Amino acid sequence: MTLRTSPGRSALTLLEVVVAMAIFLISVIAILQLVLMGGERAMDVRLQTRTSMRCQSKIAEVTIGAQALSDTGYANFEADADKDLQWRMEAKQVPDVAGLWVVNVWVKADLPTGKTVESSVSQMVVDPMIRGTTFD
């Protein structure tokens, strides 16, 4: 029997396979971590959008006179979709200008993880009782 030797290698060694698998698994773990972080950031952005929109809606309620111009502590929203959100408002009359108010509205969401997402809007509003309507 004669042994033939080939000029090149025809297979991978066990060490090369183990090293390649380790590199592959580390890259899969890194990609999964990035996907999880992206999901968490998407949830934060979603909550930030909801709180910002609710701030704007509260300012609109104050502008049309549906919400009184007074300071409030944190209170829950009545809508079913926003039971997890709380809001508060500060209204201060501008000195030397009758009927002009600076209204600040904050809306926050407390997450089960202990994190809080909060948005705020500040706007000058003319007192709806003084402003009148086009029907006057």
Protein backbone atom coordinates (compact mmCIF):
# COMPACT_ATOMS: atom_id res chain seq x y z
CA MET A 1 0.00 0.00 0.00
CA THR A 2 1.26 3.37 -0.86
CA LEU A 3 0.21 6.62 0.75
CA ARG A 4 -0.66 9.51 -1.43
CA THR A 5 -0.03 12.99 -0.27
CA SER A 6 -1.96 15.81 -1.74
CA PRO A 7 -0.36 19.17 -2.28
CA GLY A 8 -3.17 21.16 -0.50
CA ARG A 9 -5.53 20.66 2.42
CA SER A 10 -8.93 19.22 1.68
CA ALA A 11 -10.67 19.83 5.06
CA LEU A 12 -10.86 22.12 8.07
CA THR A 13 -9.35 21.22 11.39
CA LEU A 14 -11.48 20.92 14.51
CA LEU A 15 -9.85 24.02 15.99
CA GLU A 16 -10.80 26.12 12.95
CA VAL A 17 -14.42 24.95 13.17
CA VAL A 18 -14.61 25.76 16.91
CA VAL A 19 -13.13 29.24 16.37
CA ALA A 20 -15.55 29.95 13.50
CA MET A 21 -18.53 28.83 15.60
CA ALA A 22 -17.42 31.03 18.52
CA ILE A 23 -17.15 34.07 16.24
CA PHE A 24 -20.58 33.30 14.76
CA LEU A 25 -22.25 32.93 18.19
CA ILE A 26 -20.71 36.14 19.51
CA SER A 27 -22.00 38.03 16.47
CA VAL A 28 -25.50 36.52 16.90
CA ILE A 29 -25.57 37.59 20.56
CA ALA A 30 -24.49 41.12 19.61
CA ILE A 31 -27.21 41.34 16.95
CA LEU A 32 -29.87 40.12 19.38
CA GLN A 33 -28.79 42.75 21.92
CA LEU A 34 -29.09 45.45 19.27
CA VAL A 35 -32.59 44.23 18.32
CA LEU A 36 -33.69 44.31 21.98
CA MET A 37 -32.27 47.81 22.46
CA GLY A 38 -34.04 48.97 19.30
CA GLY A 39 -37.34 47.60 20.62
CA GLU A 40 -36.90 49.43 23.91
CA ARG A 41 -36.10 52.70 22.12
CA ALA A 42 -39.17 52.26 19.89
CA MET A 43 -41.33 51.85 23.00
CA ASP A 44 -39.81 55.01 24.52
CA VAL A 45 -40.49 56.98 21.34
CA ARG A 46 -44.07 55.66 21.23
CA LEU A 47 -44.69 56.78 24.82
CA GLN A 48 -43.01 60.13 24.21
CA THR A 49 -45.31 60.67 21.21
CA ARG A 50 -48.42 59.75 23.24
CA THR A 51 -47.48 62.07 26.10
CA SER A 52 -46.69 64.94 23.70
CA MET A 53 -50.01 64.54 21.92
CA ARG A 54 -51.91 64.51 25.21
CA CYS A 55 -50.09 67.70 26.29
CA GLN A 56 -51.20 69.40 23.10
CA SER A 57 -54.77 68.21 23.56
CA LYS A 58 -54.88 69.59 27.12
CA ILE A 59 -53.58 72.95 25.89
CA ALA A 60 -56.33 72.90 23.25
CA GLU A 61 -58.92 72.20 25.96
CA VAL A 62 -57.67 75.19 27.94
CA THR A 63 -57.70 77.40 24.84
CA ILE A 64 -61.35 76.65 24.05
CA GLY A 65 -62.42 76.88 27.68
CA ALA A 66 -63.21 73.21 28.34
CA GLN A 67 -60.52 73.11 31.05
CA ALA A 68 -60.39 75.78 33.75
CA LEU A 69 -57.34 78.03 34.02
CA SER A 70 -56.11 76.78 37.40
CA ASP A 71 -53.22 74.82 38.82
CA THR A 72 -53.83 71.10 39.18
CA GLY A 73 -51.88 68.23 40.64
CA TYR A 74 -51.33 65.00 38.77
CA ALA A 75 -54.61 63.41 37.68
CA ASN A 76 -55.50 60.47 35.46
CA PHE A 77 -57.06 60.81 32.03
CA GLU A 78 -60.63 59.59 31.67
CA ALA A 79 -60.13 57.95 28.27
CA ASP A 80 -59.68 54.16 28.33
CA ALA A 81 -56.67 54.29 26.02
CA ASP A 82 -54.82 56.71 28.30
CA LYS A 83 -55.46 55.27 31.77
CA ASP A 84 -51.71 54.78 32.20
CA LEU A 85 -51.00 58.51 31.69
CA GLN A 86 -51.22 61.30 34.27
CA TRP A 87 -51.30 65.04 33.69
CA ARG A 88 -50.89 68.26 35.63
CA MET A 89 -51.18 71.93 34.75
CA GLU A 90 -49.88 75.29 35.99
CA ALA A 91 -51.57 78.49 34.86
CA LYS A 92 -50.09 81.89 35.71
CA GLN A 93 -51.48 85.22 34.65
CA VAL A 94 -49.02 87.47 32.84
CA PRO A 95 -48.41 90.63 34.89
CA ASP A 96 -49.64 93.89 33.37
CA VAL A 97 -51.68 92.13 30.64
CA ALA A 98 -55.30 91.40 31.48
CA GLY A 99 -56.59 88.03 30.33
CA LEU A 100 -53.25 86.61 29.15
CA TRP A 101 -52.06 83.43 30.84
CA VAL A 102 -48.97 81.25 30.58
CA VAL A 103 -50.12 77.64 30.72
CA ASN A 104 -47.72 74.74 31.34
CA VAL A 105 -48.97 71.17 30.94
CA TRP A 106 -47.06 68.02 31.88
CA VAL A 107 -48.06 64.47 30.96
CA LYS A 108 -46.18 61.48 32.30
CA ALA A 109 -46.26 57.71 32.01
CA ASP A 110 -44.80 55.57 34.80
CA LEU A 111 -43.47 52.32 33.39
CA PRO A 112 -43.44 49.03 35.31
CA THR A 113 -39.64 49.06 35.07
CA GLY A 114 -39.56 52.19 37.26
CA LYS A 115 -38.72 54.51 34.38
CA THR A 116 -40.84 57.63 33.76
CA VAL A 117 -41.52 59.20 30.37
CA GLU A 118 -42.69 62.81 30.59
CA SER A 119 -43.55 65.57 28.11
CA SER A 120 -44.38 69.20 28.71
CA VAL A 121 -45.86 72.04 26.69
CA SER A 122 -45.92 75.73 27.55
CA GLN A 123 -48.11 78.22 25.74
CA MET A 124 -49.59 81.68 26.21
CA VAL A 125 -53.38 81.57 26.20
CA VAL A 126 -55.97 84.32 26.14
CA ASP A 127 -58.62 83.73 28.80
CA PRO A 128 -61.60 82.16 26.98
CA MET A 129 -64.02 84.12 29.18
CA ILE A 130 -62.57 87.41 27.91
CA ARG A 131 -61.79 86.40 24.34
CA GLY A 132 -65.35 85.90 23.17
CA THR A 133 -66.45 84.12 20.02
CA THR A 134 -67.51 84.97 16.49
CA PHE A 135 -71.11 84.55 17.63
CA ASP A 136 -70.85 87.61 19.92
